[in-house]
Amino acid sequence: MTEAKPAPQPIFRKDYRRPDYTIDRVDLRFELGEETTRVHATLTVRRLDGAPQAAPLVLDGENLRHVSVALGGRELSAGEYVVSPTSLTIPAPGAAFTLATVVEIRPQDNLELSGLYRSSGNFCTQCEAEGFRRITWFLDRPDVMARYSAVVEADKAKYPVLLANGNRVATGDLDGGRHFARWDDPFPKPSYLFALVAGDLRCFPGEFVTRSGRTVRLEIWVEPDNIDRCAHALRSLQASMRWDEDKFGREYDLDIYMIVAVNDFNLGAMENKGLNLFNAKYVLARPDTATDDDYDGIESVIAHEYFHNWTGNRVTCRDWFQLTLKEGLTVFRDRLFSADMGSPAVARIGDVLALRTNQFAEDSGPMAHPIRPESYIEMNNFYTTTVYEKGAEVIGMMRTLLGEAGFRRGMDLYFERHDGQAVTCDDFRAALADANGVDLEQFGRWYSQVGTPVVRARGEYDANTRSYTLTLEQAPPRGRTSAELLHIPVAVGLLGPGGPLPLKLSGETAAGADTRVLELRERSQSFRFEGVPAAPVASLLRGFSAPVELEVERSDADLARLMAADPDAFSRWDAGQELGRRVLLRLAADVEARRPLALDRAFVDACAKIVADPGLDGSLKALALTLPNERLLGQHQPVVAVDALHEAREFAVQALAAALREPLLAIYQSSAPQGPYRIERAEVDRRKLRNLALAYLVTLGEPELVALAVSQFHLADNMTDSEAALACLIDHGGPERDAALAEFHRRWHKDPLVLDKWFALQAASSHPDTLERVTALADHPDFNLLNPNRARSLVGVFGVRNQHQFHRKDGRGHALVADKVLAIDPHNSQLAARLVAAFNPWRRFDPTRQQSMRAQLERIAGQPGLSKAVREIVDRALAPA
Ligand code: B3K
Ligand code: ZN
């Protein structure tokens, strides 16, 4: 049995100190082998001004077998340095010197997928956040930026392709059937951006001519069988490169840009300089294997990693507390890009739905942290929806306050000031403020506040003066008693009897546009609009202008009116969601009180109007007609009523389907595909609405409606329609489900990404036997705990997305996920730490469920040898609230 490890110690932002030494050059040589890989590193080191002369040089390391160390060309003897499991210390090495180390590592045993590891027989790396220390001794921190060269040596037959960052400057053959490639990266970079790949891969090539006329070679590297699935990724890359030039004036800087698709990857992708490594899921797409949503996901992740070249690589983070500097900003940039490529309203709705479902939950649970955390134990645990998505919202608010041109001025100044540096979130904010001559001091509190602030709104109409006074108030996040006052942009519109009103605030001479951004900086502020002909309905927080919870007294009728007529497409959707939420929460209360259930007539009418509205595209209709999910609904209850919410939502879906049966069937029948699959806006809209109609219709259980799904499943020439039909059949159950699942498995079991869908659809199902099926699937020969995509498809989807089945009262769902966490942790603690987060909301449930979840958390916490990644999550979950 493993010894209990000493309690891991947190690292605090306030303790940041610049290093005593920096590294200007890194020359690496990798002797890749089946058993042992040797890494030779020569570091050109310099003591920084102000550091004590006798400062020791302490390099980080993890899982390295130390072989030798030489200082200034002289091999050191054992007494001249100290090696510990996590460090190599050279006492007082001097002011400027080279340090040459040799270590041995075993990539084939590296299941953490951090550092140098193997996936499907190939060698690859993942160094962010602290993986480079698992490759060689180093100052493994982002404020040490060096120029790198890497010589990669390997067996030529097994690993014909050898890649690293920068430009390939030499290749050649070696003895014993081996060969090498030497890569030089001219741009200084932090160690987390280092990358290496060696394998049997094929190249899907392309090019891009930059606006200054340079031709950049683009290479997408995949396993030979996947070469016909790269076109969309290449197109997305080219579009991203053009967009960053057009919108931010940012040109690519190397002569080559490579993307490698990897099957075993802990995250989505990684922005290593000139050599991105990607989870295959975000590269590979063919109409028959990838859905419309997969196509969108690829476009946005390709863009995200590309945009990091400027926001992250050229300008990087001083320390890991500043992570949102590059992540929040880059998510914000990839969102702008996706909005430009497709429908801005659809994109915004998707982002806000995800933020409310995931980030709001994180912000009110045990892992709540500011977008710039104050401390961490395992940095990898802080690649969170708060740092990324709330971080992007914070950038978005600054753009709202500064305007598009002002934001661009600020970005230009940021790049001008900080190119080639490792900086902080405060540096970013200062560039934005200085470029615009504005004060963003109060705004800066968004970087340190925890939790979702509440904004309360109250409106009063005065018929005598034809004025409408809107009072906005900010309050601390729920469950917290105090918070500093934030600077919050609230976008507002007023809907009069005849439609949107041009807005004129008192003191202004003329009415302007019909959306206005009000700046809330005090506890409470009133804004008086004049020339308002009749009591209006206020449309608040348009476009979700701030990541807050909005509380406002509005009647169902007001919401229905906004849902039907708000000129802002996002607000229309939002009003519909609020109305739907009210209706569902009332139904859940009826379930609990055992009252007869009936779906609100006015809500049905509002939905019928959406179905019939010629002004809405299919994607927006589908979004408007999708009821709030059970997790979102639970956030609005004092204690999540798991079963009642599920029953209420299922009832509402069926009642809506029954009420709208005819128009939905008409939609389904009139929008059949007219030709082969095309990934175009109008076609995506068509498929979205048609598949939504199908989902509603199948819930009615009528044989001829179920038959529609069966026939769509068989006839579809594309994964979007095939998966949608399969999802309906899985929820429906019965022999149709079994037949479709067997057919899908037969057809796709050799295709890992498609097989992931087979697992995920079953794990997400609302069918009452889902837990039993997931339990059985965990023993399926195709299930593999060590592959992150597969583990997430089953355990992640079940634990996070299936509230009703995961939280079954008998506790078996909890036990299942806890078992898997414990099984994964010894191999891949990062993955285990992600999955164990399913238990974070445990205090939101009833005593029985709380007890069951706490028992599982305690069981995990009591496991000897538990990783520090999982330990940090469970300790925080169990700590007194
Ligand atoms: N920067 C990487 C994330 C690295 C996560 C390390 N645990 C991908 C991205 O955000 O672009
Ligand atoms: Zn990123």
Short mmCIF file of N, CA and C in Angstrom, two decimals, residues 72-172:
data_model
loop_
_atom_site.label_atom_id
_atom_site.label_comp_id
_atom_site.label_asym_id
_atom_site.label_seq_id
_atom_site.Cartn_x
_atom_site.Cartn_y
_atom_site.Cartn_z
N GLY A 72 29.42 24.95 -17.06
CA GLY A 72 30.48 25.56 -17.87
C GLY A 72 31.36 24.51 -18.53
N GLY A 73 30.79 23.39 -18.91
CA GLY A 73 31.55 22.36 -19.61
C GLY A 73 32.23 21.36 -18.69
N ARG A 74 32.20 21.58 -17.39
CA ARG A 74 32.87 20.66 -16.47
C ARG A 74 31.81 19.83 -15.74
N GLU A 75 31.94 18.51 -15.86
CA GLU A 75 31.00 17.60 -15.20
C GLU A 75 31.10 17.79 -13.68
N LEU A 76 29.95 17.93 -13.03
CA LEU A 76 29.97 18.13 -11.57
C LEU A 76 29.99 16.78 -10.86
N SER A 77 30.71 16.75 -9.75
CA SER A 77 30.72 15.52 -8.97
C SER A 77 29.57 15.56 -7.98
N ALA A 78 29.24 14.42 -7.42
CA ALA A 78 28.04 14.27 -6.59
C ALA A 78 27.91 15.33 -5.51
N GLY A 79 29.03 15.77 -4.92
CA GLY A 79 28.96 16.74 -3.83
C GLY A 79 28.70 18.17 -4.28
N GLU A 80 28.70 18.40 -5.59
CA GLU A 80 28.61 19.78 -6.06
C GLU A 80 27.18 20.21 -6.43
N TYR A 81 26.24 19.31 -6.26
CA TYR A 81 24.84 19.66 -6.54
C TYR A 81 23.95 18.74 -5.71
N VAL A 82 22.68 19.12 -5.62
CA VAL A 82 21.73 18.30 -4.84
C VAL A 82 20.54 17.95 -5.72
N VAL A 83 20.22 16.68 -5.80
CA VAL A 83 19.04 16.25 -6.54
C VAL A 83 17.98 15.78 -5.55
N SER A 84 16.76 16.30 -5.68
CA SER A 84 15.63 15.76 -4.90
C SER A 84 14.60 15.28 -5.91
N PRO A 85 13.52 14.63 -5.46
CA PRO A 85 12.52 14.19 -6.44
C PRO A 85 11.95 15.34 -7.27
N THR A 86 12.02 16.57 -6.77
CA THR A 86 11.40 17.67 -7.50
C THR A 86 12.37 18.80 -7.83
N SER A 87 13.67 18.64 -7.57
CA SER A 87 14.58 19.75 -7.86
C SER A 87 16.02 19.31 -8.08
N LEU A 88 16.73 20.16 -8.81
CA LEU A 88 18.18 20.04 -8.97
C LEU A 88 18.75 21.39 -8.50
N THR A 89 19.57 21.37 -7.46
CA THR A 89 20.09 22.62 -6.91
C THR A 89 21.59 22.71 -7.14
N ILE A 90 22.02 23.85 -7.71
CA ILE A 90 23.45 24.11 -7.85
C ILE A 90 23.74 25.32 -6.95
N PRO A 91 24.48 25.14 -5.89
CA PRO A 91 24.75 26.28 -5.00
C PRO A 91 25.66 27.28 -5.71
N ALA A 92 25.30 28.54 -5.71
CA ALA A 92 26.12 29.65 -6.23
C ALA A 92 26.86 29.31 -7.53
N PRO A 93 26.13 29.14 -8.62
CA PRO A 93 26.78 28.74 -9.89
C PRO A 93 27.50 29.88 -10.61
N GLY A 94 27.29 31.15 -10.24
CA GLY A 94 27.95 32.26 -10.92
C GLY A 94 26.97 33.18 -11.60
N ALA A 95 27.51 34.19 -12.32
CA ALA A 95 26.65 35.22 -12.90
C ALA A 95 26.15 34.85 -14.29
N ALA A 96 26.93 34.09 -15.04
CA ALA A 96 26.52 33.70 -16.39
C ALA A 96 27.26 32.41 -16.73
N PHE A 97 26.53 31.40 -17.19
CA PHE A 97 27.17 30.09 -17.37
C PHE A 97 26.26 29.20 -18.22
N THR A 98 26.83 28.10 -18.68
CA THR A 98 25.96 27.08 -19.29
C THR A 98 25.86 25.92 -18.32
N LEU A 99 24.71 25.30 -18.34
CA LEU A 99 24.48 24.14 -17.51
C LEU A 99 23.97 23.02 -18.41
N ALA A 100 24.68 21.92 -18.46
CA ALA A 100 24.27 20.82 -19.34
C ALA A 100 23.84 19.64 -18.49
N THR A 101 22.59 19.20 -18.69
CA THR A 101 22.10 18.06 -17.91
C THR A 101 21.69 16.94 -18.85
N VAL A 102 21.76 15.74 -18.33
CA VAL A 102 21.21 14.58 -19.04
C VAL A 102 20.28 13.87 -18.07
N VAL A 103 19.07 13.55 -18.57
CA VAL A 103 18.14 12.77 -17.76
C VAL A 103 17.55 11.67 -18.62
N GLU A 104 16.96 10.70 -17.95
CA GLU A 104 16.22 9.66 -18.67
C GLU A 104 14.76 9.69 -18.22
N ILE A 105 13.88 9.51 -19.20
CA ILE A 105 12.45 9.46 -18.87
C ILE A 105 11.83 8.27 -19.60
N ARG A 106 10.60 7.92 -19.20
CA ARG A 106 9.92 6.76 -19.79
C ARG A 106 8.54 7.17 -20.32
N PRO A 107 8.52 7.78 -21.51
CA PRO A 107 7.25 8.31 -22.06
C PRO A 107 6.15 7.25 -22.17
N GLN A 108 6.54 6.00 -22.41
CA GLN A 108 5.52 4.96 -22.59
C GLN A 108 4.77 4.67 -21.30
N ASP A 109 5.34 5.04 -20.16
CA ASP A 109 4.65 4.82 -18.88
C ASP A 109 3.91 6.07 -18.40
N ASN A 110 4.00 7.13 -19.18
CA ASN A 110 3.43 8.41 -18.74
C ASN A 110 1.96 8.48 -19.11
N LEU A 111 1.09 8.04 -18.18
CA LEU A 111 -0.35 8.04 -18.46
C LEU A 111 -1.01 9.33 -17.99
N GLU A 112 -0.23 10.16 -17.28
CA GLU A 112 -0.75 11.48 -16.88
C GLU A 112 -0.97 12.37 -18.09
N LEU A 113 -0.32 12.01 -19.20
CA LEU A 113 -0.40 12.80 -20.43
C LEU A 113 0.07 14.24 -20.20
N SER A 114 1.09 14.36 -19.35
CA SER A 114 1.71 15.65 -19.08
C SER A 114 3.21 15.44 -19.20
N GLY A 115 3.89 16.30 -19.97
CA GLY A 115 5.29 16.06 -20.29
C GLY A 115 5.38 15.35 -21.63
N LEU A 116 6.36 14.45 -21.78
CA LEU A 116 6.50 13.68 -23.03
C LEU A 116 5.83 12.33 -22.83
N TYR A 117 4.88 11.99 -23.71
CA TYR A 117 4.17 10.72 -23.54
C TYR A 117 3.88 10.10 -24.89
N ARG A 118 3.28 8.93 -24.86
CA ARG A 118 2.96 8.27 -26.12
C ARG A 118 1.47 8.13 -26.27
N SER A 119 1.02 8.32 -27.51
CA SER A 119 -0.40 8.15 -27.80
C SER A 119 -0.50 7.45 -29.15
N SER A 120 -1.24 6.34 -29.18
CA SER A 120 -1.36 5.53 -30.40
C SER A 120 -0.01 5.28 -31.05
N GLY A 121 0.99 5.02 -30.24
CA GLY A 121 2.30 4.67 -30.77
C GLY A 121 3.20 5.85 -31.09
N ASN A 122 2.65 7.06 -31.11
CA ASN A 122 3.46 8.23 -31.43
C ASN A 122 3.94 8.91 -30.15
N PHE A 123 5.02 9.69 -30.27
CA PHE A 123 5.48 10.51 -29.16
C PHE A 123 4.84 11.90 -29.28
N CYS A 124 4.41 12.46 -28.15
CA CYS A 124 3.92 13.83 -28.18
C CYS A 124 4.11 14.46 -26.80
N THR A 125 3.86 15.77 -26.72
CA THR A 125 4.09 16.46 -25.45
C THR A 125 2.87 17.29 -25.05
N GLN A 126 2.76 17.55 -23.77
CA GLN A 126 1.84 18.56 -23.25
C GLN A 126 2.56 19.19 -22.06
N CYS A 127 2.94 20.45 -22.19
CA CYS A 127 3.75 21.07 -21.12
C CYS A 127 3.00 22.06 -20.25
N GLU A 128 1.91 22.66 -20.73
CA GLU A 128 1.19 23.56 -19.85
C GLU A 128 0.37 22.72 -18.88
N ALA A 129 0.37 23.07 -17.61
CA ALA A 129 1.04 24.20 -17.01
C ALA A 129 2.49 23.83 -16.61
N GLU A 130 2.69 22.69 -15.99
CA GLU A 130 4.01 22.40 -15.43
C GLU A 130 4.53 21.05 -15.88
N GLY A 131 4.38 20.79 -17.21
CA GLY A 131 4.80 19.50 -17.75
C GLY A 131 6.24 19.49 -18.23
N PHE A 132 6.81 20.66 -18.49
CA PHE A 132 8.17 20.67 -19.03
C PHE A 132 9.16 20.10 -18.03
N ARG A 133 8.87 20.27 -16.75
CA ARG A 133 9.75 19.73 -15.70
C ARG A 133 9.72 18.20 -15.69
N ARG A 134 8.78 17.61 -16.39
CA ARG A 134 8.73 16.15 -16.51
C ARG A 134 9.55 15.68 -17.72
N ILE A 135 10.18 16.65 -18.41
CA ILE A 135 11.04 16.33 -19.56
C ILE A 135 12.50 16.56 -19.21
N THR A 136 12.77 17.68 -18.54
CA THR A 136 14.16 17.99 -18.17
C THR A 136 14.16 18.95 -16.99
N TRP A 137 15.34 19.09 -16.36
CA TRP A 137 15.47 20.09 -15.28
C TRP A 137 15.33 21.48 -15.85
N PHE A 138 14.52 22.32 -15.20
CA PHE A 138 14.30 23.64 -15.79
C PHE A 138 13.72 24.61 -14.78
N LEU A 139 13.85 25.92 -15.07
CA LEU A 139 13.08 26.94 -14.33
C LEU A 139 11.71 26.95 -15.00
N ASP A 140 10.84 26.06 -14.53
CA ASP A 140 9.59 25.79 -15.23
C ASP A 140 8.52 26.78 -14.76
N ARG A 141 8.65 28.00 -15.19
CA ARG A 141 7.72 29.07 -14.81
C ARG A 141 7.63 30.02 -15.99
N PRO A 142 6.44 30.61 -16.23
CA PRO A 142 6.25 31.33 -17.50
C PRO A 142 7.04 32.62 -17.62
N ASP A 143 7.56 33.17 -16.52
CA ASP A 143 8.33 34.41 -16.65
C ASP A 143 9.79 34.17 -17.02
N VAL A 144 10.13 32.95 -17.34
CA VAL A 144 11.47 32.65 -17.88
C VAL A 144 11.28 32.34 -19.36
N MET A 145 11.68 33.29 -20.21
CA MET A 145 11.46 33.12 -21.65
C MET A 145 12.80 32.96 -22.35
N ALA A 146 12.93 31.88 -23.11
CA ALA A 146 14.21 31.54 -23.73
C ALA A 146 14.02 31.21 -25.21
N ARG A 147 15.14 31.26 -25.95
CA ARG A 147 15.13 30.76 -27.33
C ARG A 147 15.51 29.28 -27.29
N TYR A 148 14.78 28.46 -28.06
CA TYR A 148 14.96 27.01 -28.01
C TYR A 148 15.46 26.46 -29.33
N SER A 149 16.31 25.43 -29.24
CA SER A 149 16.51 24.55 -30.38
C SER A 149 16.27 23.14 -29.88
N ALA A 150 15.82 22.27 -30.77
CA ALA A 150 15.56 20.89 -30.36
C ALA A 150 16.00 19.94 -31.48
N VAL A 151 16.88 19.00 -31.12
CA VAL A 151 17.23 17.93 -32.03
C VAL A 151 16.45 16.70 -31.58
N VAL A 152 15.68 16.13 -32.53
CA VAL A 152 14.87 14.97 -32.19
C VAL A 152 15.44 13.78 -32.96
N GLU A 153 15.82 12.73 -32.24
CA GLU A 153 16.38 11.53 -32.87
C GLU A 153 15.48 10.34 -32.56
N ALA A 154 15.19 9.52 -33.60
CA ALA A 154 14.32 8.36 -33.38
C ALA A 154 14.50 7.36 -34.50
N ASP A 155 13.93 6.19 -34.29
CA ASP A 155 13.91 5.15 -35.31
C ASP A 155 13.16 5.67 -36.54
N LYS A 156 13.79 5.55 -37.71
CA LYS A 156 13.22 6.18 -38.90
C LYS A 156 11.97 5.46 -39.41
N ALA A 157 11.94 4.14 -39.30
CA ALA A 157 10.80 3.40 -39.82
C ALA A 157 9.56 3.62 -38.95
N LYS A 158 9.77 3.60 -37.64
CA LYS A 158 8.62 3.74 -36.74
C LYS A 158 8.15 5.19 -36.63
N TYR A 159 9.10 6.10 -36.70
CA TYR A 159 8.78 7.53 -36.47
C TYR A 159 9.32 8.37 -37.62
N PRO A 160 8.72 8.21 -38.80
CA PRO A 160 9.24 8.94 -39.95
C PRO A 160 9.10 10.47 -39.82
N VAL A 161 8.16 10.91 -39.01
CA VAL A 161 7.92 12.36 -38.91
C VAL A 161 8.42 12.87 -37.56
N LEU A 162 9.30 13.87 -37.58
CA LEU A 162 9.87 14.45 -36.36
C LEU A 162 9.60 15.95 -36.35
N LEU A 163 8.83 16.41 -35.38
CA LEU A 163 8.45 17.83 -35.35
C LEU A 163 8.78 18.47 -34.02
N ALA A 164 9.06 19.77 -34.06
CA ALA A 164 9.19 20.57 -32.84
C ALA A 164 8.86 22.02 -33.19
N ASN A 165 9.00 22.93 -32.24
CA ASN A 165 8.60 24.31 -32.50
C ASN A 165 9.56 25.02 -33.46
N GLY A 166 9.03 25.94 -34.24
CA GLY A 166 9.88 26.83 -35.03
C GLY A 166 10.09 26.33 -36.44
N ASN A 167 11.33 26.47 -36.94
CA ASN A 167 11.66 26.09 -38.31
C ASN A 167 12.57 24.87 -38.31
N ARG A 168 12.32 23.97 -39.29
CA ARG A 168 13.19 22.80 -39.42
C ARG A 168 14.47 23.26 -40.12
N VAL A 169 15.63 23.14 -39.46
CA VAL A 169 16.86 23.68 -40.06
C VAL A 169 17.81 22.59 -40.51
N ALA A 170 17.60 21.35 -40.07
CA ALA A 170 18.47 20.27 -40.53
C ALA A 170 17.76 18.94 -40.33
N THR A 171 18.03 17.99 -41.24
CA THR A 171 17.54 16.62 -41.07
C THR A 171 18.63 15.70 -41.57
N GLY A 172 18.60 14.45 -41.17
CA GLY A 172 19.61 13.53 -41.68
C GLY A 172 19.46 12.15 -41.08
#
